[in-house]
Short mmCIF file of C-alpha atoms in Angstrom, two decimals:
data_model
loop_
_atom_site.label_atom_id
_atom_site.label_comp_id
_atom_site.label_asym_id
_atom_site.label_seq_id
_atom_site.Cartn_x
_atom_site.Cartn_y
_atom_site.Cartn_z
CA MET A 60 6.94 2.65 25.20
CA GLN A 61 5.12 1.40 22.05
CA GLN A 62 5.21 -2.23 21.71
CA LYS A 63 6.51 -3.67 18.29
CA ILE A 64 6.29 -6.68 16.30
CA VAL A 65 9.34 -7.10 13.99
CA ILE A 66 8.65 -8.72 10.55
CA LEU A 67 11.95 -9.88 8.95
CA ASP A 68 11.65 -9.69 5.20
CA PHE A 69 13.18 -12.40 3.19
CA GLY A 70 11.76 -10.98 -0.17
CA SER A 71 8.20 -12.38 -0.31
CA GLN A 72 5.58 -10.54 -2.26
CA THR A 73 3.18 -10.68 0.65
CA THR A 74 5.66 -9.54 3.39
CA GLN A 75 3.87 -6.11 3.46
CA LEU A 76 0.54 -7.94 3.78
CA ILE A 77 1.82 -9.52 7.00
CA GLY A 78 2.52 -6.04 8.28
CA ARG A 79 -0.97 -4.97 7.33
CA ARG A 80 -2.65 -7.79 9.15
CA VAL A 81 -0.59 -7.09 12.30
CA ARG A 82 -1.72 -3.42 12.11
CA GLU A 83 -5.28 -4.35 11.87
CA LEU A 84 -4.82 -5.98 15.25
CA ASP A 85 -4.04 -2.48 16.75
CA THR A 86 -0.38 -3.57 17.18
CA PHE A 87 2.53 -1.53 15.83
CA CYS A 88 4.93 -3.56 13.60
CA GLU A 89 8.04 -2.76 11.58
CA ILE A 90 9.20 -4.50 8.48
CA LEU A 91 12.92 -4.79 8.30
CA PRO A 92 15.42 -6.61 5.90
CA TYR A 93 16.15 -10.21 7.05
CA ASN A 94 19.56 -9.18 8.40
CA LYS A 95 18.72 -5.92 10.26
CA PHE A 96 17.13 -7.33 13.47
CA PRO A 97 17.31 -4.61 16.17
CA LYS A 98 19.11 -6.56 18.91
CA ASP A 99 18.84 -3.96 21.55
CA ASP A 100 15.23 -2.67 21.08
CA PRO A 101 13.23 -3.43 24.34
CA SER A 102 9.97 -2.57 22.57
CA VAL A 103 10.12 -5.79 20.42
CA ILE A 104 7.58 -8.39 21.73
CA GLY A 105 7.74 -10.89 18.83
CA VAL A 106 9.31 -11.78 15.52
CA ILE A 107 7.73 -13.01 12.29
CA LEU A 108 9.83 -14.45 9.45
CA SER A 109 8.35 -13.97 6.08
CA GLY A 110 8.30 -16.14 3.06
CA SER A 111 10.94 -15.79 0.30
CA PRO A 112 11.29 -16.53 -3.47
CA TYR A 113 14.33 -18.54 -2.63
CA SER A 114 14.81 -22.21 -1.49
CA VAL A 115 16.74 -22.61 1.80
CA HIS A 116 19.18 -24.68 -0.37
CA ASP A 117 19.85 -21.94 -2.80
CA PRO A 118 23.51 -20.54 -2.47
CA ASP A 119 22.12 -17.05 -2.65
CA ALA A 120 19.23 -17.72 -0.13
CA PHE A 121 18.89 -15.08 2.70
CA LYS A 122 20.11 -16.33 5.97
CA VAL A 123 19.60 -14.84 9.46
CA ASP A 124 21.18 -15.61 12.82
CA LEU A 125 18.30 -17.17 14.74
CA SER A 126 20.06 -16.88 18.02
CA GLN A 127 19.52 -13.17 18.18
CA PHE A 128 15.84 -13.79 19.02
CA ILE A 129 15.13 -17.61 19.22
CA GLY A 130 14.19 -18.46 22.87
CA ARG A 131 14.16 -14.77 23.91
CA LEU A 132 11.11 -13.75 21.99
CA PRO A 133 8.14 -15.64 20.42
CA VAL A 134 8.83 -16.44 16.77
CA LEU A 135 6.45 -17.24 13.88
CA GLY A 136 8.04 -18.54 10.65
CA ILE A 137 5.83 -18.44 7.55
CA CYS A 138 6.50 -20.61 4.49
CA TYR A 139 10.28 -19.93 3.89
CA GLY A 140 10.54 -18.70 7.52
CA ALA A 141 9.24 -22.07 8.63
CA GLN A 142 11.53 -24.00 6.34
CA TYR A 143 14.48 -21.78 7.39
CA ILE A 144 13.69 -22.54 11.16
CA SER A 145 13.50 -26.29 10.38
CA ASN A 146 16.66 -26.36 8.22
CA SER A 147 18.61 -24.37 10.81
CA LEU A 148 17.55 -26.35 13.85
CA GLY A 149 18.13 -29.85 12.54
CA GLY A 150 15.09 -30.67 10.53
CA LYS A 151 15.04 -31.54 6.86
CA VAL A 152 13.69 -29.56 3.88
CA GLU A 153 13.54 -31.20 0.46
CA LYS A 154 12.46 -30.56 -3.06
CA THR A 155 8.94 -31.86 -3.80
CA GLY A 156 9.32 -32.14 -7.60
CA SER A 157 6.36 -29.86 -8.01
CA ARG A 158 5.18 -26.60 -6.44
CA GLU A 159 2.56 -27.04 -3.70
CA TYR A 160 0.43 -23.96 -4.60
CA GLY A 161 -3.18 -22.99 -3.95
CA ARG A 162 -5.96 -23.89 -1.50
CA ALA A 163 -5.49 -26.70 0.96
CA LEU A 164 -7.47 -27.80 4.08
CA LEU A 165 -5.97 -28.47 7.53
CA GLU A 166 -7.39 -32.04 7.87
CA THR A 167 -5.42 -32.64 11.06
CA ILE A 168 -5.11 -29.73 13.52
CA ASP A 169 -4.34 -29.29 17.41
CA LEU A 170 -7.16 -27.20 18.50
CA ASP A 171 -5.65 -26.98 21.96
CA ASN A 172 -2.54 -25.34 20.59
CA PRO A 173 -2.47 -21.57 21.29
CA LEU A 174 -1.72 -20.78 17.65
CA PHE A 175 -5.01 -22.42 16.60
CA LYS A 176 -7.30 -21.24 19.28
CA GLY A 177 -10.73 -20.61 17.64
CA PHE A 178 -9.96 -22.68 14.56
CA GLU A 179 -12.33 -25.00 12.96
CA LYS A 180 -11.15 -28.46 11.68
CA GLY A 181 -10.81 -28.44 7.89
CA SER A 182 -9.97 -24.69 7.77
CA GLN A 183 -8.76 -23.52 4.42
CA VAL A 184 -5.21 -22.36 4.03
CA TRP A 185 -3.10 -21.04 1.15
CA MET A 186 0.15 -22.79 0.09
CA SER A 187 2.88 -21.43 -2.10
CA HIS A 188 6.16 -23.24 -1.86
CA GLY A 189 8.41 -25.51 -3.92
CA ASP A 190 10.28 -27.21 -1.12
CA THR A 191 8.63 -29.06 1.82
CA ILE A 192 9.61 -29.90 5.32
CA THR A 193 10.07 -33.57 5.49
CA ALA A 194 11.36 -33.75 9.04
CA ILE A 195 11.01 -31.26 11.90
CA PRO A 196 13.73 -30.54 14.38
CA ASP A 197 14.09 -32.61 17.60
CA GLY A 198 11.91 -31.01 20.32
CA PHE A 199 9.22 -29.88 17.94
CA LYS A 200 5.75 -31.15 17.58
CA VAL A 201 3.42 -31.17 14.52
CA ILE A 202 0.17 -29.25 15.14
CA GLY A 203 -1.34 -29.07 11.66
CA SER A 204 -1.32 -31.18 8.51
CA THR A 205 -3.04 -31.12 5.06
CA LYS A 206 -3.60 -34.05 2.80
CA ASP A 207 -0.32 -33.42 1.03
CA VAL A 208 1.73 -31.54 3.62
CA THR A 209 2.38 -33.60 6.78
CA ASN A 210 4.36 -30.72 8.60
CA ALA A 211 2.06 -27.85 7.58
CA ALA A 212 2.42 -26.39 11.06
CA PHE A 213 4.56 -27.24 14.05
CA TRP A 214 5.89 -25.66 17.33
CA SER A 215 8.32 -26.11 20.15
CA PRO A 216 6.11 -27.19 23.17
CA LEU A 217 9.06 -27.25 25.45
CA PRO A 218 12.11 -25.00 25.94
CA LEU A 219 14.88 -26.08 23.50
CA GLU A 220 18.27 -26.94 24.96
CA GLY A 221 20.22 -23.74 25.09
CA GLN A 222 17.51 -21.75 23.24
CA GLY A 223 15.58 -20.22 26.18
CA VAL A 224 11.80 -20.43 26.94
CA ALA A 225 10.04 -18.34 24.41
CA PRO A 226 7.86 -20.55 21.93
CA ILE A 227 8.74 -21.11 18.20
CA PHE A 228 5.90 -21.58 15.76
CA ALA A 229 6.05 -22.35 12.03
CA VAL A 230 3.58 -22.77 9.33
CA GLN A 231 4.18 -23.62 5.65
CA PHE A 232 0.99 -21.78 4.46
CA HIS A 233 0.47 -17.98 4.28
CA PRO A 234 -1.98 -16.72 7.06
CA GLU A 235 -1.69 -13.16 5.74
CA VAL A 236 -3.51 -13.79 2.63
CA PHE A 237 -7.34 -13.75 2.25
CA HIS A 238 -7.44 -17.21 0.90
CA THR A 239 -6.35 -18.57 4.33
CA LEU A 240 -9.83 -18.09 5.86
CA GLN A 241 -8.79 -18.00 9.46
CA GLY A 242 -5.44 -16.41 8.95
CA THR A 243 -6.29 -13.19 10.84
CA GLN A 244 -7.32 -15.48 13.77
CA LEU A 245 -3.88 -17.15 13.68
CA LEU A 246 -2.04 -13.83 13.63
CA LYS A 247 -4.17 -12.61 16.44
CA ASN A 248 -3.41 -15.66 18.41
CA PHE A 249 0.23 -15.12 17.91
CA VAL A 250 0.46 -11.26 18.32
CA VAL A 251 -2.02 -10.81 21.02
CA ASP A 252 -2.13 -13.98 23.21
CA ILE A 253 1.35 -15.37 22.58
CA CYS A 254 3.26 -12.06 22.31
CA GLY A 255 1.24 -10.18 24.67
CA SER A 256 0.35 -7.18 22.57
CA LYS A 257 -1.73 -4.59 24.47
CA GLN A 258 -3.28 -3.53 21.15
CA SER A 259 -2.68 0.14 21.94
CA TRP A 260 -1.91 1.23 18.34
CA SER A 261 -4.85 3.38 17.20
CA ALA A 262 -5.50 6.50 15.26
CA ALA A 263 -6.07 8.43 18.45
CA SER A 264 -2.91 7.26 20.08
CA PHE A 265 -0.95 7.92 16.86
CA VAL A 266 -2.16 11.51 16.68
CA ASP A 267 -1.26 12.26 20.26
CA SER A 268 2.12 10.61 20.12
CA THR A 269 2.94 12.08 16.64
CA VAL A 270 1.87 15.64 17.53
CA ALA A 271 4.13 15.28 20.58
CA GLU A 272 6.95 14.05 18.62
CA LEU A 273 6.65 16.73 15.96
CA LYS A 274 6.71 19.45 18.63
CA GLN A 275 9.90 18.00 20.07
CA GLN A 276 11.44 17.43 16.73
CA LEU A 277 10.60 20.76 15.03
CA GLY A 278 10.44 23.21 18.00
CA ASN A 279 9.92 26.59 16.75
CA ASP A 280 11.43 25.83 13.33
CA ARG A 281 9.36 26.68 10.16
CA VAL A 282 8.21 23.83 7.98
CA ILE A 283 7.35 23.86 4.29
CA LEU A 284 5.04 21.10 3.07
CA GLY A 285 4.64 20.20 -0.61
CA LEU A 286 1.00 19.33 -1.08
CA SER A 287 -0.29 17.23 -3.85
CA GLY A 288 -4.09 17.46 -3.13
CA GLY A 289 -4.19 13.76 -2.10
CA VAL A 290 -5.10 12.15 1.08
CA ASP A 291 -1.53 11.59 2.42
CA SER A 292 -0.21 15.03 1.89
CA SER A 293 -3.52 16.57 3.22
CA VAL A 294 -3.48 14.56 6.44
CA ALA A 295 0.20 15.28 6.83
CA ALA A 296 -0.52 18.97 6.54
CA VAL A 297 -3.40 18.93 9.02
CA LEU A 298 -1.30 16.87 11.50
CA LEU A 299 1.56 19.27 11.13
CA ASN A 300 -0.70 22.17 11.52
CA LYS A 301 -1.97 20.82 14.82
CA ALA A 302 1.65 20.50 16.07
CA ILE A 303 3.19 23.72 14.94
CA GLY A 304 0.37 25.97 13.70
CA LYS A 305 1.53 29.19 12.00
CA ASN A 306 5.04 27.79 11.46
CA LEU A 307 3.72 25.57 8.67
CA THR A 308 3.61 26.94 5.19
CA CYS A 309 2.25 24.68 2.42
CA ILE A 310 3.02 24.90 -1.22
CA PHE A 311 0.75 23.27 -3.89
CA VAL A 312 2.49 22.99 -7.21
CA ASP A 313 0.35 22.67 -10.33
CA HIS A 314 2.55 20.67 -12.77
CA GLY A 315 -0.23 20.77 -15.38
CA MET A 316 -1.13 17.09 -15.03
CA LEU A 317 -3.59 17.13 -12.36
CA ARG A 318 -7.20 16.01 -12.62
CA LYS A 319 -9.55 18.36 -14.46
CA ASN A 320 -10.16 21.61 -12.37
CA GLU A 321 -8.41 19.91 -9.41
CA PHE A 322 -6.05 22.85 -8.81
CA THR A 323 -8.87 25.29 -8.02
CA GLN A 324 -10.91 22.72 -6.05
CA VAL A 325 -8.00 21.66 -3.89
CA MET A 326 -7.01 25.18 -3.05
CA ASN A 327 -10.59 25.86 -1.78
CA ASP A 328 -10.46 22.70 0.37
CA TYR A 329 -7.26 23.82 1.92
CA LYS A 330 -8.65 27.18 2.74
CA VAL A 331 -11.52 25.54 4.56
CA LEU A 332 -9.08 23.52 6.63
CA GLY A 333 -7.40 26.79 7.70
CA LEU A 334 -4.07 25.85 6.05
CA ASN A 335 -1.62 28.51 4.91
CA VAL A 336 -1.16 27.50 1.26
CA ILE A 337 0.71 29.06 -1.61
CA GLY A 338 -0.42 27.96 -5.01
CA VAL A 339 2.11 27.78 -7.88
CA ASP A 340 1.21 27.20 -11.49
CA ALA A 341 4.42 25.85 -13.00
CA SER A 342 2.81 23.76 -15.85
CA GLU A 343 4.69 25.51 -18.67
CA LYS A 344 8.10 24.49 -17.07
CA PHE A 345 7.08 20.95 -16.44
CA PHE A 346 5.59 20.52 -20.12
CA ALA A 347 8.78 22.06 -21.60
CA ASP A 348 11.09 19.64 -19.48
CA LEU A 349 9.01 16.65 -20.37
CA ALA A 350 8.86 17.26 -24.09
CA GLY A 351 9.75 14.13 -26.07
CA VAL A 352 10.29 12.00 -22.89
CA SER A 353 8.55 8.71 -23.07
CA ASP A 354 10.43 6.56 -20.55
CA PRO A 355 8.29 6.29 -17.37
CA GLU A 356 11.31 6.35 -14.96
CA GLN A 357 12.68 9.34 -16.64
CA LYS A 358 9.31 11.08 -16.54
CA ARG A 359 9.17 10.49 -12.79
CA LYS A 360 12.62 11.80 -12.18
CA ILE A 361 12.04 14.97 -14.28
CA ILE A 362 8.82 15.70 -12.38
CA GLY A 363 10.62 15.07 -9.05
CA ARG A 364 13.53 17.24 -10.02
CA ASP A 365 11.20 20.14 -11.32
CA PHE A 366 9.10 19.87 -8.24
CA ILE A 367 12.04 20.50 -6.02
CA GLU A 368 13.34 23.37 -8.29
CA VAL A 369 9.93 25.10 -8.16
CA PHE A 370 9.60 24.34 -4.37
CA ASN A 371 12.97 25.80 -3.66
CA ALA A 372 12.26 28.92 -5.52
CA GLU A 373 9.35 29.45 -3.16
CA ALA A 374 11.22 28.24 -0.17
CA LYS A 375 13.88 31.02 -0.68
CA LYS A 376 11.14 33.46 0.10
CA ILE A 377 10.78 31.97 3.48
CA THR A 378 14.32 32.51 4.73
CA ASP A 379 13.92 30.73 8.05
CA ALA A 380 12.45 27.49 6.78
CA LYS A 381 14.45 24.39 7.94
CA TRP A 382 12.25 21.41 7.22
CA LEU A 383 10.41 19.95 4.12
CA GLY A 384 7.29 18.05 5.10
CA GLN A 385 5.99 15.29 2.91
CA GLY A 386 3.04 12.84 2.95
CA THR A 387 5.21 9.67 2.45
CA ILE A 388 3.50 6.59 3.72
CA TYR A 389 4.92 3.14 4.60
CA PRO A 390 4.02 1.32 1.38
CA ASP A 391 5.98 4.11 -0.53
CA ARG A 392 9.05 3.36 1.39
CA ILE A 393 8.77 -0.42 1.21
CA GLU A 394 8.02 -0.55 -2.55
CA SER A 395 10.90 1.77 -3.57
CA LEU A 396 13.47 -1.12 -3.49
CA ASN A 397 13.02 -4.82 -3.50
CA ILE A 398 14.95 -7.11 -1.14
CA THR A 399 17.99 -7.44 -3.49
CA GLY A 400 18.30 -3.74 -3.66
CA LYS A 401 17.09 -3.31 -7.25
CA VAL A 402 14.85 -0.43 -8.09
CA ILE A 403 11.23 -1.30 -8.63
CA LYS A 404 10.20 2.20 -9.11
CA SER A 405 11.25 5.62 -7.85
CA HIS A 406 8.98 6.70 -4.95
CA HIS A 407 6.99 9.72 -6.39
CA ASN A 408 8.17 12.04 -3.59
CA VAL A 409 11.85 11.23 -3.70
CA GLY A 410 12.64 9.94 -7.23
CA GLY A 411 14.16 13.31 -8.41
CA LEU A 412 15.57 14.60 -5.13
CA PRO A 413 18.98 16.06 -5.44
CA LYS A 414 21.86 14.60 -3.27
CA GLU A 415 21.90 17.76 -1.20
CA MET A 416 18.91 19.62 0.02
CA ARG A 417 18.80 22.75 1.98
CA LEU A 418 15.77 21.51 3.84
CA GLN A 419 15.69 18.56 6.18
CA LEU A 420 12.92 16.00 5.73
CA CYS A 421 9.92 15.53 7.93
CA GLU A 422 7.51 12.62 7.16
CA PRO A 423 4.87 12.29 9.99
CA LEU A 424 2.95 9.46 8.15
CA LYS A 425 5.96 7.29 7.20
CA TRP A 426 4.77 4.42 9.40
CA LEU A 427 1.20 4.27 8.13
CA PHE A 428 -0.65 2.36 5.58
CA LYS A 429 -3.21 4.13 3.47
CA ASP A 430 -6.39 3.15 5.42
CA GLU A 431 -4.53 4.09 8.62
CA VAL A 432 -3.93 7.56 7.13
CA ARG A 433 -7.76 7.81 6.49
CA ARG A 434 -8.42 6.82 10.08
CA VAL A 435 -5.97 9.56 11.35
CA GLY A 436 -7.78 12.04 8.98
CA ARG A 437 -11.14 11.29 10.63
CA GLN A 438 -9.57 11.52 14.05
CA LEU A 439 -8.35 15.09 13.07
CA GLY A 440 -11.88 16.02 11.92
CA MET A 441 -11.12 16.41 8.33
CA PRO A 442 -14.03 16.39 5.72
CA GLU A 443 -14.96 13.08 4.39
CA HIS A 444 -14.60 13.98 0.73
CA LEU A 445 -10.89 14.63 1.42
CA ILE A 446 -10.38 11.48 3.34
CA THR A 447 -12.02 9.01 0.83
CA ARG A 448 -10.22 10.34 -2.27
CA HIS A 449 -8.58 7.71 -4.22
CA PRO A 450 -4.80 7.46 -4.29
CA PHE A 451 -3.32 9.49 -7.20
CA PRO A 452 0.29 9.25 -8.40
CA GLY A 453 2.58 12.19 -7.50
CA PRO A 454 3.57 12.61 -11.27
CA GLY A 455 -0.21 12.85 -11.95
CA LEU A 456 -1.44 11.96 -15.40
CA ALA A 457 2.07 11.87 -16.76
CA VAL A 458 2.27 8.27 -15.74
CA ARG A 459 -1.17 7.48 -17.20
CA ILE A 460 -0.17 8.72 -20.53
CA LEU A 461 1.85 5.96 -22.37
CA GLY A 462 4.47 7.94 -24.31
CA ASP A 463 5.51 11.54 -24.34
CA ILE A 464 3.52 14.29 -22.66
CA THR A 465 1.81 17.25 -24.39
CA PRO A 466 -0.86 19.64 -23.14
CA GLU A 467 -3.31 18.27 -25.74
CA LYS A 468 -2.76 14.62 -24.48
CA VAL A 469 -3.32 15.91 -20.93
CA ARG A 470 -6.47 17.58 -22.06
CA ILE A 471 -7.77 14.44 -23.58
CA LEU A 472 -7.03 12.36 -20.57
CA GLN A 473 -8.53 15.01 -18.09
CA ASP A 474 -11.73 15.02 -19.97
CA ALA A 475 -12.06 11.23 -20.09
CA ASP A 476 -10.96 10.89 -16.29
CA ASP A 477 -13.57 13.51 -15.37
CA ILE A 478 -16.40 11.57 -16.95
CA TYR A 479 -15.15 8.26 -15.43
CA ILE A 480 -14.73 9.56 -11.90
CA ARG A 481 -17.94 11.53 -11.83
CA GLY A 482 -19.71 8.38 -13.05
CA LEU A 483 -18.21 6.33 -10.15
CA ARG A 484 -19.47 8.85 -7.63
CA GLU A 485 -22.87 9.12 -9.10
CA TYR A 486 -23.59 5.33 -9.55
CA LYS A 487 -25.09 3.84 -6.27
CA VAL A 488 -25.21 0.22 -5.32
CA LYS A 489 -26.93 -1.58 -2.45
CA LEU A 490 -24.99 -3.99 -0.51
CA SER A 491 -25.89 -6.43 2.25
CA GLY A 492 -24.32 -9.22 4.41
CA GLU A 493 -20.62 -9.77 4.12
CA GLU A 494 -20.16 -7.21 1.34
CA ALA A 495 -21.85 -4.53 3.42
CA ARG A 496 -19.72 -5.57 6.48
CA LYS A 497 -16.44 -5.17 4.52
CA VAL A 498 -17.30 -1.72 3.27
CA LEU A 499 -18.21 -0.40 6.68
CA ALA A 500 -15.19 -2.11 8.19
CA ALA A 501 -13.03 -0.10 5.60
CA GLY A 502 -14.45 3.20 7.21
CA VAL A 503 -16.67 4.03 4.24
CA PRO A 504 -19.49 6.27 5.62
CA ALA A 505 -22.82 4.64 5.02
CA ASP A 506 -26.04 4.00 6.92
CA MET A 507 -27.15 0.39 7.53
CA LYS A 508 -31.03 0.07 7.01
CA ASP A 509 -32.70 -3.27 7.26
CA GLY A 510 -29.31 -4.87 6.83
CA ASN A 511 -28.46 -2.99 3.57
CA ILE A 512 -26.40 -0.04 2.78
CA GLU A 513 -26.21 2.21 -0.35
CA VAL A 514 -22.79 3.44 -1.50
CA SER A 515 -21.26 4.84 -4.61
CA LEU A 516 -19.12 2.80 -6.80
CA TYR A 517 -16.33 5.28 -6.01
CA ASP A 518 -16.41 4.44 -2.33
CA GLN A 519 -16.46 0.80 -3.02
CA ILE A 520 -13.15 0.64 -4.88
CA TRP A 521 -9.63 1.50 -3.91
CA GLN A 522 -8.41 3.40 -6.95
CA ALA A 523 -9.63 4.29 -10.47
CA GLY A 524 -8.37 6.25 -13.40
CA VAL A 525 -8.04 6.32 -16.96
CA ILE A 526 -4.93 5.54 -19.21
CA LEU A 527 -4.39 7.16 -22.47
CA LEU A 528 -2.72 4.69 -24.96
CA SER A 529 -1.14 7.71 -26.90
CA LYS A 530 1.27 5.51 -28.84
CA VAL A 531 -1.71 3.58 -30.30
CA ARG A 532 -4.42 4.67 -32.77
CA SER A 533 -7.44 2.71 -33.79
CA VAL A 534 -9.99 2.99 -36.54
CA GLY A 535 -13.49 3.93 -35.62
CA VAL A 536 -16.72 5.31 -37.35
CA MET A 537 -18.60 8.38 -36.06
CA GLY A 538 -21.50 9.29 -38.25
CA ASP A 539 -20.43 8.71 -41.81
CA GLU A 540 -16.92 9.55 -41.09
CA ARG A 541 -13.94 7.24 -40.47
CA THR A 542 -11.90 8.17 -37.34
CA TYR A 543 -8.27 7.14 -36.42
CA GLU A 544 -7.97 8.21 -32.88
CA HIS A 545 -6.72 6.96 -29.54
CA PRO A 546 -8.13 4.25 -27.28
CA VAL A 547 -8.23 4.65 -23.43
CA ALA A 548 -8.21 2.01 -20.84
CA LEU A 549 -10.34 2.30 -17.71
CA ARG A 550 -8.76 0.95 -14.45
CA ALA A 551 -10.42 0.23 -11.23
CA VAL A 552 -9.14 -1.96 -8.45
CA THR A 553 -10.34 -3.09 -5.00
CA SER A 554 -7.64 -3.36 -2.27
CA THR A 555 -6.94 -2.82 1.49
CA ASP A 556 -3.42 -1.76 1.35
CA ALA A 557 -2.31 -1.36 -2.37
CA MET A 558 0.17 -4.24 -1.82
CA THR A 559 -2.28 -6.57 -3.56
CA ALA A 560 -5.25 -5.59 -5.68
CA ASP A 561 -8.05 -7.21 -7.64
CA TRP A 562 -9.65 -5.59 -10.71
CA ALA A 563 -13.11 -4.23 -9.73
CA HIS A 564 -16.12 -6.01 -11.24
CA LEU A 565 -18.02 -2.85 -12.42
CA PRO A 566 -21.46 -3.23 -13.55
CA TYR A 567 -22.02 -3.68 -17.30
CA ASP A 568 -24.58 -0.90 -17.43
CA PHE A 569 -22.17 1.55 -15.91
CA MET A 570 -19.30 0.64 -18.08
CA ALA A 571 -21.54 1.00 -21.23
CA LYS A 572 -22.72 4.45 -20.14
CA VAL A 573 -19.25 5.69 -19.40
CA SER A 574 -17.83 4.27 -22.53
CA ASN A 575 -20.52 5.85 -24.62
CA GLU A 576 -20.16 9.19 -22.84
CA ILE A 577 -16.36 9.31 -23.27
CA ILE A 578 -16.38 8.44 -27.01
CA ASN A 579 -19.08 10.93 -27.69
CA LYS A 580 -17.80 13.82 -25.60
CA VAL A 581 -13.95 13.52 -25.66
CA LYS A 582 -12.37 14.60 -28.92
CA GLY A 583 -9.43 12.36 -29.70
CA VAL A 584 -10.81 9.07 -28.24
CA ASN A 585 -12.77 6.50 -30.25
CA ARG A 586 -12.35 3.32 -28.13
CA VAL A 587 -12.66 2.46 -24.49
CA CYS A 588 -11.16 -0.75 -22.87
CA TYR A 589 -11.33 -2.14 -19.42
CA ASP A 590 -8.21 -3.39 -17.58
CA ILE A 591 -8.91 -6.78 -15.94
CA SER A 592 -5.44 -7.29 -14.42
CA SER A 593 -4.76 -7.86 -10.76
CA LYS A 594 -1.78 -7.05 -8.62
CA PRO A 595 0.45 -9.12 -8.75
CA PRO A 596 1.45 -9.74 -11.40
CA SER A 597 0.40 -6.44 -12.85
CA THR A 598 0.70 -3.08 -10.93
CA ILE A 599 -2.13 -0.74 -10.20
CA GLU A 600 -0.58 2.05 -12.37
CA TRP A 601 0.61 1.28 -15.94
CA GLU A 602 3.86 3.11 -15.50
#
């Protein structure tokens, strides 16, 4: 039985980051709504309560029955989770009058406490809360304080009356964010030492268990997989192929908004992998149905609907097919709705699905984060150039064109994007020390020589692309002529999980070269900008 940490989500922007950090400890975890704790699941070894945008005193604040797990399982409350524990068990949470936000130092810390094993005095943490805990419940003990926050960390050293023997820990800072320098150590102490994780969650174990589960789930049924050319669907295809072989048929639909020459290149890649792939050029249908549509959510829904229509037309030719395979990954499912149930954005694989489908859904990667998908791809022996491909939105360039879609706009964007991506692949940089270690830890293939590695800019960043500002025109001069054409924006971000992302600090000489080449070679563009927004508050894609 696979051990599991349950993370109860109270709506924090960094809840998914907690999950990512737990996975990095080779431990499976599941993020669930705050009110959906699985009471009868024997695989659960610990519980983490996330932060929240609410105060515990707000009338609409999310509340959970702590008796479901307090005393029975080790519990770690983070920020709101810590305040909720305190408020629920007899402590006091009060307004501070101002937010406690940003870096702080643990000036007082109990280094003998199991939660802080391996910590250094004065360790930096990251605060982000408006209330503060002014009194902890009876039976608890303070184990960490900053200059301004006395009860920055506390725990129950003895069994609480009527609450069982499992320990309770609470911290008012966020160990999951990079700004908390020893946050990973804290989470390891909780997950591994306190909860007893055997750290058995790995790419190899995932492949073995998933192949076995797929064989049991699918039997001799035939599966059709909608390929996109990206990492997720490609790894899903190879995983399914390993499980059911000839019973898998893949369909790669060209909606006309792929990268330049991508359809042909990807079809060749799939042939090398030994996959049975049917390629369908449906670009005329997609362009016709998208004509005049500017709203990004509507564009996503149209593309999702048309994909299913084209897919079903091919599926009818395979009369015994019962399953639709998809490369849905964990962040896709988490980001589709926020904690209040409001749509943030439609997931690109399900946004246009009809209410009734002839095919059942099979999503072999639905529990994985992106870098876990890449590790699984390597475990399956896939070519590196497929594994390291940047994420690409399901609707393709349609959501990188601000405004309505036309073949000419797509042509402009394809040409600009091709120059940009080729440039990122060709530009090499040397890294050493901590920068080199981070790149190698992310799985980027590189050789270490004399403490240095050389990698391309493409392999250093998480995702890159060009956005066509088709609703905007700017004045320019080329030769002796005045131009009035479109600007484009270059986007490049660094990330580990797409939940948060920083804009990539690309070299000036690289940006100058790419800008010059795009303006000189791409007809319809006379200005290049660079997006220096991070996520949050911005998203990686513009639409």
